[in-house]
Amino acid sequence: RLLDVSNTTLRQWADNGYLRVYRTPGGHRRFLRDDVESFTNAPEKAQEQGREDAIEGSALRKIRRSLGRNDVLQQPWYQSIEEEGKVRMRLFGRRLLSLLLQEAGSRRRRQELLEEAHLLGREYGTEMSERGVTLKDTIEAFVFFRTMVLDSTNPGSWGRIIEAADRVLVGMADSYEDSDKLANIKSK
């Protein structure tokens, strides 16, 4: 109540080390009032960063758990990438996750984020295309990832996340289109 956040958010902050927590022998979390009040009085930016990091950590855990499920392991988009490519895609995923969770702030910053999302989509699309992954499978992989991010965030932030995700999708489509044009030129 003091922090005006849900129990889930409070647990995430504690799990990520932003707020000191003590566990009872029964496993329940307990917080000292002084720690909570200090956190409440902390500069807003530090609190916001703590929230963003907690959300990012939650999304990463959800993605990792989902990637271990057998139904996901059988997906063509997952099977189409060899182990070295999966390491590369994890790095891309971390960049994308960070981008999708950023608050835009000013109009100029929002535009910069959308441009970065488009460029990231082009990079991802190029990488997947070069690995021989179809556009359909690339989009399915991205939609899986985007769904995990949305499931980990507050519905109030979905609009901005979807807006950035749409720019990523357009960038992916652009890169596949460029790849097709290049292949047509080479075949002539």
mmCIF file of C-alpha atoms in Angstrom, residues 3 15 20 47 51 93 133 146 170 172 186:
data_model
loop_
_atom_site.group_PDB
_atom_site.id
_atom_site.type_symbol
_atom_site.label_atom_id
_atom_site.label_comp_id
_atom_site.label_asym_id
_atom_site.label_seq_id
_atom_site.Cartn_x
_atom_site.Cartn_y
_atom_site.Cartn_z
ATOM 1 C CA LEU A 3 4.419 1.976 -2.571
ATOM 2 C CA ASP A 15 13.879 -10.722 -6.027
ATOM 3 C CA ARG A 20 15.534 -5.598 1.064
ATOM 4 C CA GLN A 47 12.390 3.902 -8.586
ATOM 5 C CA ARG A 51 10.590 -1.005 -11.968
ATOM 6 C CA GLY A 93 16.412 -10.501 -27.723
ATOM 7 C CA VAL A 133 14.597 -18.841 -41.866
ATOM 8 C CA ARG A 146 6.430 -9.938 -28.028
ATOM 9 C CA VAL A 170 8.128 -3.417 -40.514
ATOM 10 C CA MET A 172 11.937 -7.253 -40.561
ATOM 11 C CA LYS A 186 21.744 -12.027 -58.810
#
